[in-house]
Short mmCIF file of C-alpha atoms in Angstrom, two decimals:
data_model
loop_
_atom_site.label_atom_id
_atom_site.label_comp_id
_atom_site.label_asym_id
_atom_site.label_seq_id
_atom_site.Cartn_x
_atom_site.Cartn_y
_atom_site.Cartn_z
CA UNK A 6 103.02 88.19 91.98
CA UNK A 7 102.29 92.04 90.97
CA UNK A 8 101.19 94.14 93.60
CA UNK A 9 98.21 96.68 93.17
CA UNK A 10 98.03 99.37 94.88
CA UNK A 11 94.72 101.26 95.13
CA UNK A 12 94.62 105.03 95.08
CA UNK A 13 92.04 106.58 97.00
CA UNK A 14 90.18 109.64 95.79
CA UNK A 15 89.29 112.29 98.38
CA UNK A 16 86.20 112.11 97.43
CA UNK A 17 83.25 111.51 99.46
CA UNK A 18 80.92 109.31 97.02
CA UNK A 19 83.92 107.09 96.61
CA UNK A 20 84.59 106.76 100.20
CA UNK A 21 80.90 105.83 100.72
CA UNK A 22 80.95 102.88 98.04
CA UNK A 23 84.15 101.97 99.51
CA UNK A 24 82.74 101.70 103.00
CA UNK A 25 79.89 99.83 101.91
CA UNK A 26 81.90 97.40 99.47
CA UNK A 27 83.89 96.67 102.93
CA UNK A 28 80.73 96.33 105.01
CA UNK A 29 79.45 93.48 102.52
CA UNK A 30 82.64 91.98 102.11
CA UNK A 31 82.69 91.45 105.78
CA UNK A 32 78.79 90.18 105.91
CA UNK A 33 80.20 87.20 103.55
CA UNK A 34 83.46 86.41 105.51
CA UNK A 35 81.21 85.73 108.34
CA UNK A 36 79.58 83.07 106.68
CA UNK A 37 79.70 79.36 107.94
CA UNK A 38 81.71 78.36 104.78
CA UNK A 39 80.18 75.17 102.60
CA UNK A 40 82.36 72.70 100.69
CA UNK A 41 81.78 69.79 98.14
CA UNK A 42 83.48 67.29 96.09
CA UNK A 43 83.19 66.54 92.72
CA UNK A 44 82.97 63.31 90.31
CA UNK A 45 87.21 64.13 89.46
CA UNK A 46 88.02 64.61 93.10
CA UNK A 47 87.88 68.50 93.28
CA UNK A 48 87.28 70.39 96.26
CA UNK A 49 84.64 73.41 95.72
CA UNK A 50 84.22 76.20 98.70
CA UNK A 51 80.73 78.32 98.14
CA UNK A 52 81.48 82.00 97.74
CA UNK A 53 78.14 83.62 99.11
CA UNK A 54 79.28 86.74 97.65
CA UNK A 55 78.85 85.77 94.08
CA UNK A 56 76.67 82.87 95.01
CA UNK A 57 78.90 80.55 92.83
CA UNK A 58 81.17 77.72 93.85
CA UNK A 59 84.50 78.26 93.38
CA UNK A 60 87.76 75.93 93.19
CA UNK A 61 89.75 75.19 96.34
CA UNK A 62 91.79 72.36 95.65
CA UNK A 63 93.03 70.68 92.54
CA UNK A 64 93.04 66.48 92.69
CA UNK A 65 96.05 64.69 92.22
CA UNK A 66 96.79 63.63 88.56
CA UNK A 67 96.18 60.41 87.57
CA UNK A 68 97.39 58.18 84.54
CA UNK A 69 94.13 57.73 83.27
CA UNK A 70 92.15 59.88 81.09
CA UNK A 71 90.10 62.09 83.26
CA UNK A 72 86.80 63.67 82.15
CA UNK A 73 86.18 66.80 81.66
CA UNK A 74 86.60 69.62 84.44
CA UNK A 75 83.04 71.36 85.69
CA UNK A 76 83.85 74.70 87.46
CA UNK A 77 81.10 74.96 89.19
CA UNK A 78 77.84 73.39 90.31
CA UNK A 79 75.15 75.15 88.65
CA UNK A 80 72.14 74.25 91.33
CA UNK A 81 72.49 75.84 94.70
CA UNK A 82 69.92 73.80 96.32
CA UNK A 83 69.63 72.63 100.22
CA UNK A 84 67.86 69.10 100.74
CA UNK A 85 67.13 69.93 104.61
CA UNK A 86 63.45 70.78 103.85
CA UNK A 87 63.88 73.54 101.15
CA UNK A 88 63.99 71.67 98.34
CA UNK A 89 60.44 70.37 97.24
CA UNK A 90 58.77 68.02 94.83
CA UNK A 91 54.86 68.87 94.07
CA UNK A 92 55.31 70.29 97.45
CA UNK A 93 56.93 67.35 99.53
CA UNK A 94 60.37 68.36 100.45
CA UNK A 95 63.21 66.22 99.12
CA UNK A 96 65.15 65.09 102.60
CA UNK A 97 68.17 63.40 101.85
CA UNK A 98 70.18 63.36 105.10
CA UNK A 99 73.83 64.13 106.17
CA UNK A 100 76.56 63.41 103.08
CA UNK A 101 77.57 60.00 104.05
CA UNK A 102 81.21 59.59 105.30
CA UNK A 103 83.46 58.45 102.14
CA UNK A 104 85.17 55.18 102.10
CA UNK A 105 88.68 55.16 101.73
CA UNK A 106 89.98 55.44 98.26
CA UNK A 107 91.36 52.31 97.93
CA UNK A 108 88.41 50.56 98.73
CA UNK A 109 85.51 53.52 96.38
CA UNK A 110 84.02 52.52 93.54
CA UNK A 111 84.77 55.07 90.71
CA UNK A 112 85.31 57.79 93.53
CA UNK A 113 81.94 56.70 95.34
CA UNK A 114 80.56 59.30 93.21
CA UNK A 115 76.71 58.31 94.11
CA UNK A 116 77.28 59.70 97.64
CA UNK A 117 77.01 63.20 96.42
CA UNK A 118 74.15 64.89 94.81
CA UNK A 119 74.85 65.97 91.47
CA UNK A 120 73.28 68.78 88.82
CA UNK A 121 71.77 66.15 86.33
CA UNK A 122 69.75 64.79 89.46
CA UNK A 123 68.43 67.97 90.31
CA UNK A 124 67.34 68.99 86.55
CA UNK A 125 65.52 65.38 86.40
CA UNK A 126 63.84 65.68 89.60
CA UNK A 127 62.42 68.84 88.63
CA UNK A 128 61.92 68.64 84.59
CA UNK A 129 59.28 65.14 85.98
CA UNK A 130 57.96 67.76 88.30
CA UNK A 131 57.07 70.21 85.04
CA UNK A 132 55.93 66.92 83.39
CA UNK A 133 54.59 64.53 85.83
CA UNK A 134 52.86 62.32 83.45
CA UNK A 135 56.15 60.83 82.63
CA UNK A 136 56.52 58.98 85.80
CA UNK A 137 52.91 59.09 87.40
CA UNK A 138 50.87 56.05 87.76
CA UNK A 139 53.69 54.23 85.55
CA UNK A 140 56.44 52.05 87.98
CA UNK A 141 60.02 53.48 88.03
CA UNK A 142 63.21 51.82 88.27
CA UNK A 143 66.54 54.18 89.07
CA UNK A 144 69.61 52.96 88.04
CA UNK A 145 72.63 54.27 89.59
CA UNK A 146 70.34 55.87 91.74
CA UNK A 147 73.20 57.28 94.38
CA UNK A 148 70.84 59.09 97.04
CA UNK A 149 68.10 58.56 94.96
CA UNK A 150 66.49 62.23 93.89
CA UNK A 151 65.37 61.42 90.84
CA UNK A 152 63.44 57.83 92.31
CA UNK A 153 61.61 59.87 94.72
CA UNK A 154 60.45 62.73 92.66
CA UNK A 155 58.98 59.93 91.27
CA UNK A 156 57.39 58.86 94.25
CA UNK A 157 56.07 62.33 95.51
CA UNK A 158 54.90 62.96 91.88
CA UNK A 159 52.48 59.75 91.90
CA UNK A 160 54.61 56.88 90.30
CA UNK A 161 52.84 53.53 90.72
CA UNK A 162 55.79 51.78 92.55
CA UNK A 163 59.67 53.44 92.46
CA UNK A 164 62.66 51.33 92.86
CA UNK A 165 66.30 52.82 93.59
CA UNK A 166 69.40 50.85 92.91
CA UNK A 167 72.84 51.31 92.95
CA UNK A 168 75.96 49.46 94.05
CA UNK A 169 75.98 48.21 97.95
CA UNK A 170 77.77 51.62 99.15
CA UNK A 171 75.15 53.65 98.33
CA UNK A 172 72.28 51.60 99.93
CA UNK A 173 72.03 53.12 103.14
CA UNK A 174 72.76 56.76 102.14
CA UNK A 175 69.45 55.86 100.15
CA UNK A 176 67.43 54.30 103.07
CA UNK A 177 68.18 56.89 104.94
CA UNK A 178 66.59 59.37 102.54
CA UNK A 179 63.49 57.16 101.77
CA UNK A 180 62.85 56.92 105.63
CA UNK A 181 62.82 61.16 105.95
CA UNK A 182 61.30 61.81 102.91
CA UNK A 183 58.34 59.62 103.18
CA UNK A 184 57.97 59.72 106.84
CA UNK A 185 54.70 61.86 106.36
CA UNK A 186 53.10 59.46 103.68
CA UNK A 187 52.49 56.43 105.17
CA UNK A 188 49.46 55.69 103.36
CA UNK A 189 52.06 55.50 100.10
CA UNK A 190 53.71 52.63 98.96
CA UNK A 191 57.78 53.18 100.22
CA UNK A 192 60.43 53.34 97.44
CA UNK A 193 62.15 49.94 97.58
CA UNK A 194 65.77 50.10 97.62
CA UNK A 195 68.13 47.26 96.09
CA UNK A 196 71.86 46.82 95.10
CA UNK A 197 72.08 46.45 91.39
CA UNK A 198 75.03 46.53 89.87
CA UNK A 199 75.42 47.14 86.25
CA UNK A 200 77.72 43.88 85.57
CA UNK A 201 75.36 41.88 87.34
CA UNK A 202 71.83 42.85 85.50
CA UNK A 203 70.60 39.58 84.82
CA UNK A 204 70.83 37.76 88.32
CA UNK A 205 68.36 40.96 89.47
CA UNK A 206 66.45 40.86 87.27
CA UNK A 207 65.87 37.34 86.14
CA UNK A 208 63.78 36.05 89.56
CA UNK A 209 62.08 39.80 90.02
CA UNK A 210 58.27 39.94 89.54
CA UNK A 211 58.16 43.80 88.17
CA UNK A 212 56.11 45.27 85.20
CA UNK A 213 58.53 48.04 84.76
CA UNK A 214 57.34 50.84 82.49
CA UNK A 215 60.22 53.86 83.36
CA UNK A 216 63.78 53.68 83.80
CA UNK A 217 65.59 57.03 84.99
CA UNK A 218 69.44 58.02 84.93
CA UNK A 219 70.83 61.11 86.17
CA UNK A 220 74.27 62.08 85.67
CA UNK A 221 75.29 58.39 85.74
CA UNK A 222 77.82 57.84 82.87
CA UNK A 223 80.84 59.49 82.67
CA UNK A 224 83.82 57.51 82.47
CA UNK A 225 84.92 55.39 79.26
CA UNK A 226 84.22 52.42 81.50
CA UNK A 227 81.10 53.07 82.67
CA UNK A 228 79.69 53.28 78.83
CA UNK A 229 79.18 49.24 78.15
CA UNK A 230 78.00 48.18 81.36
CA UNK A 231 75.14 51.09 81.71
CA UNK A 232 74.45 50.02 78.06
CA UNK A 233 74.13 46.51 78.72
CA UNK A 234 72.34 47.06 82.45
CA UNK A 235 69.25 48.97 80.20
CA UNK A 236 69.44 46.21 77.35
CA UNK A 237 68.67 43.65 80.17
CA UNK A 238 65.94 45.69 81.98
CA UNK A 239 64.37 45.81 77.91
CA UNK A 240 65.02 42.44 77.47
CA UNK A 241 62.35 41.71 80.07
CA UNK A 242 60.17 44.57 79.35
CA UNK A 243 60.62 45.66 75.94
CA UNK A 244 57.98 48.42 76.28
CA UNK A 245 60.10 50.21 78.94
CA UNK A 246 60.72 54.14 78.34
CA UNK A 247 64.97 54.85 79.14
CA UNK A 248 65.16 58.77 80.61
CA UNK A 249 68.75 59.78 80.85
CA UNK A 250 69.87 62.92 81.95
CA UNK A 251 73.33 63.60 80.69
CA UNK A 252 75.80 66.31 81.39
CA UNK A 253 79.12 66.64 78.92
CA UNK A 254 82.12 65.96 80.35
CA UNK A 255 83.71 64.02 77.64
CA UNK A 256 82.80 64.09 73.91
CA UNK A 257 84.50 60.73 73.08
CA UNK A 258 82.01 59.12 76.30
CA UNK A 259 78.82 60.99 75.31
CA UNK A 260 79.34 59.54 71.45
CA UNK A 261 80.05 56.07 72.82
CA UNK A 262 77.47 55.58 75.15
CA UNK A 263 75.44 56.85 72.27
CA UNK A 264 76.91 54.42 69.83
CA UNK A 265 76.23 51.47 72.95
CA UNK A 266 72.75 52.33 72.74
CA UNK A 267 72.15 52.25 68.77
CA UNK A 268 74.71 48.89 69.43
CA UNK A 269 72.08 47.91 72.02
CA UNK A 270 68.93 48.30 70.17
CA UNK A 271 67.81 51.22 71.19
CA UNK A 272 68.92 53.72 68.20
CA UNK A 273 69.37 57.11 69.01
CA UNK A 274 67.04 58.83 71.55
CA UNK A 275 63.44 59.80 69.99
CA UNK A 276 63.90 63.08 71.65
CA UNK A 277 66.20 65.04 72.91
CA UNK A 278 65.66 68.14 75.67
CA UNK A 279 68.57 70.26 75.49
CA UNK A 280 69.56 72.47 78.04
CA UNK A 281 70.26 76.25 78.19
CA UNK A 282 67.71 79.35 77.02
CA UNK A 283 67.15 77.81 73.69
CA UNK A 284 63.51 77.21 73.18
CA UNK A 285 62.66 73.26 72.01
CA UNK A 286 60.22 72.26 69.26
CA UNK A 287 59.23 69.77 71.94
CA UNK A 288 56.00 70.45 74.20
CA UNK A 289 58.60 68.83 77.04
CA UNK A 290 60.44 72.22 79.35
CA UNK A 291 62.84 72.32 82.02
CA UNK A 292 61.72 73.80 85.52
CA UNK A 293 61.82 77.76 84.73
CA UNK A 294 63.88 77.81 87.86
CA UNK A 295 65.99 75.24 87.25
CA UNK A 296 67.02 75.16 83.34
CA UNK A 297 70.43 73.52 83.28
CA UNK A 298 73.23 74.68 80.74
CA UNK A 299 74.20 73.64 77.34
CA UNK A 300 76.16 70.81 79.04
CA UNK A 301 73.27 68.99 80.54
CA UNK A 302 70.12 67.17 78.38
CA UNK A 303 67.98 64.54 78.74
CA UNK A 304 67.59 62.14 76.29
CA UNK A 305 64.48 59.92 76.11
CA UNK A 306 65.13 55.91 74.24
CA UNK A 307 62.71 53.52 73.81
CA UNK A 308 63.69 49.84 72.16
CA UNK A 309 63.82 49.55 68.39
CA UNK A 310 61.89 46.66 67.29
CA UNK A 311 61.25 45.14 64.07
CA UNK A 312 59.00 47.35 61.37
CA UNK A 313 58.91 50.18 63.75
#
């Protein structure tokens, strides 16, 4: 490793900036430090210096193709009271203790709280009419954000679903989070998995008219069955309105999921918010404090039907 070796000026403007670089440097050390895991299995520590999240620990290789690495998480956001939806704060809980890796589910990635989540939670916030007074089902709803920005924003009845894991990390959330609106109808919580569409939804009395997905797609193998899942819920309700917020990690899964879709019925989306500075042509915006990158969009499909 080379060795620096820093040569100091006798100088006493230098020596002042130096003292105070050293004085800050030692404000940050004494921070509590924060750590999180992401989708691939890397460990993150948060630098308060730079306010970024930086890599601690690499995951161990695997055979299969991995997606693509994300550096950083680009929402610092605290969901102990902070973080609000049309001014009812988002209270998720404790992160749940993980399962052992032999018994996850594709890294029991719907116990952590991911970027796309965030962006959707707030983007229905700019726009509540696309959830309010309309009845909302989340799919692969992990601690449920998205379904209860939903709920705070006015949505007619929410539903959050995700695979058995994840059920209590959501309970838990709906209890805090609502615990002040008791005159509101709850968020119901359900296991749905993907594979498995039709026995939920074949005996459910629902009138859905919203399905959101944050951030829920990003393995090859997670491409059909999402598909499929959202072909089922429009197979039943044909006039239902398929938000997806989707952040890049692999170009061959973002084209095939797309490809599922047009495969499914849907076509491609009938619009598209992308993320980053860029202005839209659409009358749709991201939060103005929480505009994702050029990684992350939402995408907005409704079913194709005949002469449409």
């Amino acid at each position: 490793m080379r060795r620096c070796r820093l040569l100091l000026l006798a100088t006493e403007p230098l020596r002042g900036a130096l003292a105070e670089a050293t004085s800050s440097w030692a404000s940050c050390a004494m921070v509590e430090p924060r750590r999180r895991r992401t989708k691939d299995g890397r460990s993150f520590l948060f630098d308060p210096c730079s306010n970024a999240w930086r890599l601690e620990a690499e995951p161990l290789a695997e055979p299969s193709e991995a997606p693509l690495a994300l550096p950083w998480s680009q929402f610092n956001v605290s969901f102990h009271g902070d973080f609000r939806i049309g001014g009812i704060p988002m209270l998720l809980g404790d992160d749940p203790q993980r399962r052992p890796k032999d018994h996850q589910d594709h890294a029991d990635t719907g116990s952590s709280i991911w970027d796309g989540a965030v962006a959707l939670a707030k983007v229905l916030e700019q726009q509540p009419f696309l959830v309010r007074g309309r009845e909302v089902l989340e799919l692969g709803a992990g601690r449920g954000l998205s379904g209860l920005a939903a709920w705070a924003l006015g949505a007619r009845k929410v539903q959050l679903t995700d695979l058995p894991y994840a059920v209590e990390a959501m309970e838990i959330a709906v209890q805090l989070t609502c615990a002040g609106h008791k005159e509101w109808p709850k968020p119901e919580v359900a296991e749905l998995d993907w594979l498995k569409a039709e026995e939920f939804f074949e005996n459910r009395d629902t009138d859905l008219d919203v399905i959101l997905a944050a951030d829920v797609v990003w393995l090859m193998d997670l491409v059909e069955p999402l598909a499929d899942a959202i072909a089922t819920v429009a197979k039943y309700h044909p006039k239902v309105e398929v938000l997806v917020v989707h952040q890049t990690r692999s170009a061959n899964v973002e084209l095939a999921f797309l490809k599922a879709m047009e495969t499914c019925s849907f076509g491609q989306p009938i619009w598209t918010l992308p993320g980053g500075p860029a202005e839209s042509h659409l009358e749709l915006r991201w939060h103005e404090d929480f505009v994702p990158d050029q990684r992350i969009k939402l995408w907005c499909f409704k079913l194709q039907t005949e002469g449409a």
